[in-house]
């Protein structure tokens, strides 16, 4: 089914008023029942990523980070099991996984003398059980599983889909008896750019 420009813009306009959560995807499907789930998810992701790029800087000022961190601390003091971080992210219209990263980095700065490395942060986001504070670990976990556009869970899904399509493309090339080089072969030959496949003989 081909989506018209007007249909795309209608969906994009609807997305302005909803937060980037799985609950919002259900609302989107209810509002546009004739569109497939994958189409709606793709538009949802594209539009939200545009929004995040436009507003990223304001969430990373020293003042904003400190405000978010103090709000997180006061929130978990009242109820450590409540989705404090997730609700904060939705309130300020920022991706839950990215909010979790901000708070985790700020927390680790208090725990360590030197700023935490990116690899340590990424490792803790992939496996929140590594976070040395049980309440924060739970808060980070809630953000990750409720984020449709960012975070390690979404990254794994995208990687799996990319690998699946690569396998399907390889099967199609083999079925058509087309000669090609894959990424590993291209790297071995010293190519600096390595798409999934390059045809050895151009075809029309």
PDB file of C-alpha atoms in Angstrom:
ATOM      1  CA  UNK A   1       0.000   0.000   0.000  1.00  0.00           C
ATOM      2  CA  UNK A   2       1.428   3.364  -1.102  1.00  0.00           C
ATOM      3  CA  UNK A   3       1.223   6.176   1.451  1.00  0.00           C
ATOM      4  CA  UNK A   4       0.391   9.621   0.062  1.00  0.00           C
ATOM      5  CA  UNK A   5       2.152  12.753   1.258  1.00  0.00           C
ATOM      6  CA  UNK A   6      -1.091  13.958   2.857  1.00  0.00           C
ATOM      7  CA  UNK A   7      -1.509  10.654   4.741  1.00  0.00           C
ATOM      8  CA  UNK A   8       2.088  10.803   5.993  1.00  0.00           C
ATOM      9  CA  UNK A   9       1.655  14.389   7.188  1.00  0.00           C
ATOM     10  CA  UNK A  10      -1.608  13.493   8.969  1.00  0.00           C
ATOM     11  CA  UNK A  11       0.171  10.704  10.864  1.00  0.00           C
ATOM     12  CA  UNK A  12       3.180  12.934  11.623  1.00  0.00           C
ATOM     13  CA  UNK A  13       0.877  15.677  12.945  1.00  0.00           C
ATOM     14  CA  UNK A  14      -0.866  13.197  15.248  1.00  0.00           C
ATOM     15  CA  UNK A  15       2.520  12.120  16.642  1.00  0.00           C
ATOM     16  CA  UNK A  16       3.296  15.654  17.846  1.00  0.00           C
ATOM     17  CA  UNK A  17       0.782  15.210  20.662  1.00  0.00           C
ATOM     18  CA  UNK A  18       1.832  11.759  21.922  1.00  0.00           C
ATOM     19  CA  UNK A  19       4.898  10.667  23.954  1.00  0.00           C
ATOM     20  CA  UNK A  20       7.350   8.088  22.506  1.00  0.00           C
ATOM     21  CA  UNK A  21       6.031   5.061  24.412  1.00  0.00           C
ATOM     22  CA  UNK A  22       4.587   1.696  23.455  1.00  0.00           C
ATOM     23  CA  UNK A  23       1.205   2.946  24.686  1.00  0.00           C
ATOM     24  CA  UNK A  24       1.382   5.699  22.077  1.00  0.00           C
ATOM     25  CA  UNK A  25       1.912   3.118  19.349  1.00  0.00           C
ATOM     26  CA  UNK A  26      -1.379   1.489  20.348  1.00  0.00           C
ATOM     27  CA  UNK A  27      -3.108   4.882  20.106  1.00  0.00           C
ATOM     28  CA  UNK A  28      -1.544   5.380  16.680  1.00  0.00           C
ATOM     29  CA  UNK A  29      -2.851   2.014  15.468  1.00  0.00           C
ATOM     30  CA  UNK A  30      -6.334   2.831  16.765  1.00  0.00           C
ATOM     31  CA  UNK A  31      -6.285   6.212  15.020  1.00  0.00           C
ATOM     32  CA  UNK A  32      -5.032   4.821  11.681  1.00  0.00           C
ATOM     33  CA  UNK A  33      -6.348   1.219  11.504  1.00  0.00           C
ATOM     34  CA  UNK A  34      -5.864   0.950   7.729  1.00  0.00           C
ATOM     35  CA  UNK A  35      -2.067   1.338   8.036  1.00  0.00           C
ATOM     36  CA  UNK A  36       0.204  -1.597   8.902  1.00  0.00           C
ATOM     37  CA  UNK A  37       1.977  -1.742  12.255  1.00  0.00           C
ATOM     38  CA  UNK A  38       5.396  -1.666  10.551  1.00  0.00           C
ATOM     39  CA  UNK A  39       4.467   1.449   8.532  1.00  0.00           C
ATOM     40  CA  UNK A  40       3.265   3.294  11.621  1.00  0.00           C
ATOM     41  CA  UNK A  41       6.310   2.233  13.636  1.00  0.00           C
ATOM     42  CA  UNK A  42       8.648   3.421  10.876  1.00  0.00           C
ATOM     43  CA  UNK A  43       6.978   6.845  10.674  1.00  0.00           C
ATOM     44  CA  UNK A  44       6.851   7.061  14.464  1.00  0.00           C
ATOM     45  CA  UNK A  45      10.584   6.340  14.699  1.00  0.00           C
ATOM     46  CA  UNK A  46      11.601   8.743  11.907  1.00  0.00           C
ATOM     47  CA  UNK A  47       9.553  11.652  13.210  1.00  0.00           C
ATOM     48  CA  UNK A  48      10.630  11.152  16.807  1.00  0.00           C
ATOM     49  CA  UNK A  49      14.314  10.928  15.886  1.00  0.00           C
ATOM     50  CA  UNK A  50      13.974  14.247  14.024  1.00  0.00           C
ATOM     51  CA  UNK A  51      12.460  15.750  17.156  1.00  0.00           C
ATOM     52  CA  UNK A  52      15.236  14.393  19.401  1.00  0.00           C
ATOM     53  CA  UNK A  53      17.938  15.804  17.124  1.00  0.00           C
ATOM     54  CA  UNK A  54      16.288  19.243  17.258  1.00  0.00           C
ATOM     55  CA  UNK A  55      15.979  19.275  21.054  1.00  0.00           C
ATOM     56  CA  UNK A  56      19.020  17.215  22.102  1.00  0.00           C
ATOM     57  CA  UNK A  57      21.192  20.151  23.151  1.00  0.00           C
ATOM     58  CA  UNK A  58      18.739  21.656  25.637  1.00  0.00           C
ATOM     59  CA  UNK A  59      18.612  18.396  27.628  1.00  0.00           C
ATOM     60  CA  UNK A  60      22.400  18.283  27.975  1.00  0.00           C
ATOM     61  CA  UNK A  61      23.112  21.651  29.555  1.00  0.00           C
ATOM     62  CA  UNK A  62      24.642  21.504  33.041  1.00  0.00           C
ATOM     63  CA  UNK A  63      21.520  23.139  34.454  1.00  0.00           C
ATOM     64  CA  UNK A  64      19.127  20.692  32.779  1.00  0.00           C
ATOM     65  CA  UNK A  65      21.128  17.633  33.871  1.00  0.00           C
ATOM     66  CA  UNK A  66      21.249  18.832  37.481  1.00  0.00           C
ATOM     67  CA  UNK A  67      17.529  19.616  37.463  1.00  0.00           C
ATOM     68  CA  UNK A  68      16.679  16.154  36.101  1.00  0.00           C
ATOM     69  CA  UNK A  69      18.980  14.461  38.603  1.00  0.00           C
ATOM     70  CA  UNK A  70      17.522  16.284  41.612  1.00  0.00           C
ATOM     71  CA  UNK A  71      13.992  15.522  40.417  1.00  0.00           C
ATOM     72  CA  UNK A  72      14.960  11.860  40.053  1.00  0.00           C
ATOM     73  CA  UNK A  73      16.400  11.777  43.602  1.00  0.00           C
ATOM     74  CA  UNK A  74      13.364  13.430  45.157  1.00  0.00           C
ATOM     75  CA  UNK A  75      11.054  11.155  43.179  1.00  0.00           C
ATOM     76  CA  UNK A  76      12.653   7.876  44.258  1.00  0.00           C
ATOM     77  CA  UNK A  77      12.813   9.034  47.888  1.00  0.00           C
ATOM     78  CA  UNK A  78       8.996   9.239  47.822  1.00  0.00           C
ATOM     79  CA  UNK A  79       8.541   5.912  45.996  1.00  0.00           C
ATOM     80  CA  UNK A  80      11.494   3.971  44.598  1.00  0.00           C
ATOM     81  CA  UNK A  81       9.242   1.521  42.737  1.00  0.00           C
ATOM     82  CA  UNK A  82       7.313   4.202  40.802  1.00  0.00           C
ATOM     83  CA  UNK A  83       8.447   4.850  37.194  1.00  0.00           C
ATOM     84  CA  UNK A  84      10.080   8.153  38.161  1.00  0.00           C
ATOM     85  CA  UNK A  85      12.577   8.320  35.287  1.00  0.00           C
ATOM     86  CA  UNK A  86      10.090   7.181  32.656  1.00  0.00           C
ATOM     87  CA  UNK A  87       7.524   9.761  33.754  1.00  0.00           C
ATOM     88  CA  UNK A  88      10.209  12.471  33.846  1.00  0.00           C
ATOM     89  CA  UNK A  89      11.302  11.599  30.296  1.00  0.00           C
ATOM     90  CA  UNK A  90       7.716  11.737  29.041  1.00  0.00           C
ATOM     91  CA  UNK A  91       7.082  15.016  30.864  1.00  0.00           C
ATOM     92  CA  UNK A  92      10.063  16.793  29.280  1.00  0.00           C
ATOM     93  CA  UNK A  93       9.490  15.027  25.932  1.00  0.00           C
ATOM     94  CA  UNK A  94      12.795  13.180  25.768  1.00  0.00           C
ATOM     95  CA  UNK A  95      13.525   9.564  24.862  1.00  0.00           C
ATOM     96  CA  UNK A  96      13.397   7.362  28.020  1.00  0.00           C
ATOM     97  CA  UNK A  97      16.647   5.542  27.213  1.00  0.00           C
ATOM     98  CA  UNK A  98      18.472   8.826  26.657  1.00  0.00           C
ATOM     99  CA  UNK A  99      17.100  10.205  29.925  1.00  0.00           C
ATOM    100  CA  UNK A 100      18.303   7.033  31.658  1.00  0.00           C
ATOM    101  CA  UNK A 101      21.774   7.623  30.208  1.00  0.00           C
ATOM    102  CA  UNK A 102      21.860  11.207  31.515  1.00  0.00           C
ATOM    103  CA  UNK A 103      20.873  10.160  35.047  1.00  0.00           C
ATOM    104  CA  UNK A 104      23.203   7.147  35.061  1.00  0.00           C
ATOM    105  CA  UNK A 105      26.186   9.273  34.004  1.00  0.00           C
ATOM    106  CA  UNK A 106      25.349  11.866  36.657  1.00  0.00           C
ATOM    107  CA  UNK A 107      24.983   9.160  39.323  1.00  0.00           C
ATOM    108  CA  UNK A 108      28.342   7.598  38.434  1.00  0.00           C
ATOM    109  CA  UNK A 109      30.051  10.987  38.595  1.00  0.00           C
ATOM    110  CA  UNK A 110      29.111  11.105  42.288  1.00  0.00           C
ATOM    111  CA  UNK A 111      30.409   7.581  42.843  1.00  0.00           C
ATOM    112  CA  UNK A 112      33.758   7.869  41.055  1.00  0.00           C
ATOM    113  CA  UNK A 113      36.590  10.389  40.972  1.00  0.00           C
ATOM    114  CA  UNK A 114      36.854  10.418  37.185  1.00  0.00           C
ATOM    115  CA  UNK A 115      33.995  10.649  34.639  1.00  0.00           C
ATOM    116  CA  UNK A 116      32.663   7.188  33.634  1.00  0.00           C
ATOM    117  CA  UNK A 117      33.804   5.890  30.255  1.00  0.00           C
ATOM    118  CA  UNK A 118      31.353   5.456  27.385  1.00  0.00           C
ATOM    119  CA  UNK A 119      31.969   1.691  27.353  1.00  0.00           C
ATOM    120  CA  UNK A 120      31.041   1.409  31.048  1.00  0.00           C
ATOM    121  CA  UNK A 121      27.843   3.420  30.496  1.00  0.00           C
ATOM    122  CA  UNK A 122      26.870   1.326  27.458  1.00  0.00           C
ATOM    123  CA  UNK A 123      27.546  -1.905  29.339  1.00  0.00           C
ATOM    124  CA  UNK A 124      25.313  -0.827  32.226  1.00  0.00           C
ATOM    125  CA  UNK A 125      22.537   0.240  29.866  1.00  0.00           C
ATOM    126  CA  UNK A 126      22.667  -3.144  28.118  1.00  0.00           C
ATOM    127  CA  UNK A 127      22.621  -4.907  31.493  1.00  0.00           C
ATOM    128  CA  UNK A 128      21.177  -2.695  34.258  1.00  0.00           C
ATOM    129  CA  UNK A 129      22.011  -5.349  36.885  1.00  0.00           C
ATOM    130  CA  UNK A 130      25.595  -3.991  36.701  1.00  0.00           C
ATOM    131  CA  UNK A 131      24.436  -0.623  38.099  1.00  0.00           C
ATOM    132  CA  UNK A 132      25.606  -0.456  41.750  1.00  0.00           C
ATOM    133  CA  UNK A 133      22.260   0.927  42.954  1.00  0.00           C
ATOM    134  CA  UNK A 134      19.210  -1.314  42.825  1.00  0.00           C
ATOM    135  CA  UNK A 135      16.661   1.494  42.607  1.00  0.00           C
ATOM    136  CA  UNK A 136      18.462   3.200  39.720  1.00  0.00           C
ATOM    137  CA  UNK A 137      18.948  -0.163  37.978  1.00  0.00           C
ATOM    138  CA  UNK A 138      15.180  -0.713  38.065  1.00  0.00           C
ATOM    139  CA  UNK A 139      14.503   2.840  36.855  1.00  0.00           C
ATOM    140  CA  UNK A 140      16.912   2.415  33.926  1.00  0.00           C
ATOM    141  CA  UNK A 141      15.365  -0.954  33.054  1.00  0.00           C
ATOM    142  CA  UNK A 142      11.874   0.595  32.952  1.00  0.00           C
ATOM    143  CA  UNK A 143      13.118   3.290  30.565  1.00  0.00           C
ATOM    144  CA  UNK A 144      14.813   0.806  28.228  1.00  0.00           C
ATOM    145  CA  UNK A 145      11.860  -1.573  27.869  1.00  0.00           C
ATOM    146  CA  UNK A 146       9.415   1.298  27.309  1.00  0.00           C
ATOM    147  CA  UNK A 147      11.469   3.109  24.655  1.00  0.00           C
ATOM    148  CA  UNK A 148      10.390   2.437  21.070  1.00  0.00           C
ATOM    149  CA  UNK A 149      13.062   4.494  19.311  1.00  0.00           C
ATOM    150  CA  UNK A 150      16.324   4.421  21.288  1.00  0.00           C
ATOM    151  CA  UNK A 151      18.323   2.215  23.637  1.00  0.00           C
ATOM    152  CA  UNK A 152      20.019  -1.198  23.575  1.00  0.00           C
ATOM    153  CA  UNK A 153      16.780  -3.152  23.120  1.00  0.00           C
ATOM    154  CA  UNK A 154      15.835  -1.179  20.016  1.00  0.00           C
ATOM    155  CA  UNK A 155      19.438  -1.514  18.792  1.00  0.00           C
ATOM    156  CA  UNK A 156      19.235  -5.313  19.038  1.00  0.00           C
ATOM    157  CA  UNK A 157      15.955  -5.363  17.108  1.00  0.00           C
ATOM    158  CA  UNK A 158      17.382  -3.158  14.347  1.00  0.00           C
ATOM    159  CA  UNK A 159      20.496  -5.324  14.119  1.00  0.00           C
ATOM    160  CA  UNK A 160      18.403  -8.497  13.859  1.00  0.00           C
ATOM    161  CA  UNK A 161      16.204  -6.992  11.124  1.00  0.00           C
ATOM    162  CA  UNK A 162      19.279  -5.810   9.217  1.00  0.00           C
ATOM    163  CA  UNK A 163      20.843  -9.274   9.407  1.00  0.00           C
ATOM    164  CA  UNK A 164      17.588 -10.917   8.256  1.00  0.00           C
ATOM    165  CA  UNK A 165      17.394  -8.665   5.194  1.00  0.00           C
ATOM    166  CA  UNK A 166      21.044  -9.332   4.411  1.00  0.00           C
ATOM    167  CA  UNK A 167      20.365 -13.082   4.402  1.00  0.00           C
ATOM    168  CA  UNK A 168      17.299 -12.594   2.169  1.00  0.00           C
ATOM    169  CA  UNK A 169      19.328 -10.462  -0.255  1.00  0.00           C
ATOM    170  CA  UNK A 170      22.130 -13.047  -0.395  1.00  0.00           C
ATOM    171  CA  UNK A 171      19.594 -15.803  -1.174  1.00  0.00           C
ATOM    172  CA  UNK A 172      18.076 -13.671  -3.934  1.00  0.00           C
ATOM    173  CA  UNK A 173      21.474 -13.003  -5.537  1.00  0.00           C
ATOM    174  CA  UNK A 174      22.382 -16.682  -5.416  1.00  0.00           C
ATOM    175  CA  UNK A 175      18.994 -17.650  -6.857  1.00  0.00           C
ATOM    176  CA  UNK A 176      19.600 -15.295  -9.815  1.00  0.00           C
ATOM    177  CA  UNK A 177      23.164 -16.646 -10.295  1.00  0.00           C
ATOM    178  CA  UNK A 178      24.643 -13.157  -9.921  1.00  0.00           C
ATOM    179  CA  UNK A 179      28.322 -12.826  -9.032  1.00  0.00           C
ATOM    180  CA  UNK A 180      28.923 -10.646  -5.959  1.00  0.00           C
ATOM    181  CA  UNK A 181      31.331  -9.789  -3.154  1.00  0.00           C
ATOM    182  CA  UNK A 182      30.095  -9.628   0.445  1.00  0.00           C
ATOM    183  CA  UNK A 183      31.365  -7.412   3.301  1.00  0.00           C
ATOM    184  CA  UNK A 184      34.050  -9.852   4.480  1.00  0.00           C
ATOM    185  CA  UNK A 185      35.440 -10.253   0.967  1.00  0.00           C
ATOM    186  CA  UNK A 186      35.441  -6.481   0.450  1.00  0.00           C
ATOM    187  CA  UNK A 187      37.354  -5.930   3.716  1.00  0.00           C
ATOM    188  CA  UNK A 188      39.894  -8.586   2.705  1.00  0.00           C
ATOM    189  CA  UNK A 189      40.443  -6.717  -0.583  1.00  0.00           C
ATOM    190  CA  UNK A 190      41.043  -3.456   1.334  1.00  0.00           C
ATOM    191  CA  UNK A 191      37.853  -1.565   0.445  1.00  0.00           C
ATOM    192  CA  UNK A 192      37.259   1.393   2.775  1.00  0.00           C
ATOM    193  CA  UNK A 193      33.494   1.220   2.209  1.00  0.00           C
ATOM    194  CA  UNK A 194      31.785  -2.139   2.624  1.00  0.00           C
ATOM    195  CA  UNK A 195      28.113  -2.347   1.669  1.00  0.00           C
ATOM    196  CA  UNK A 196      26.402  -5.685   2.244  1.00  0.00           C
ATOM    197  CA  UNK A 197      27.080  -6.763  -1.343  1.00  0.00           C
ATOM    198  CA  UNK A 198      28.682  -5.439  -4.525  1.00  0.00           C
ATOM    199  CA  UNK A 199      27.892  -6.964  -7.898  1.00  0.00           C
ATOM    200  CA  UNK A 200      31.078  -8.024  -9.686  1.00  0.00           C
ATOM    201  CA  UNK A 201      29.405  -7.621 -13.084  1.00  0.00           C
ATOM    202  CA  UNK A 202      27.065  -4.615 -13.488  1.00  0.00           C
ATOM    203  CA  UNK A 203      23.526  -5.473 -14.591  1.00  0.00           C
ATOM    204  CA  UNK A 204      20.681  -3.397 -15.985  1.00  0.00           C
TER     205      UNK A 204
END
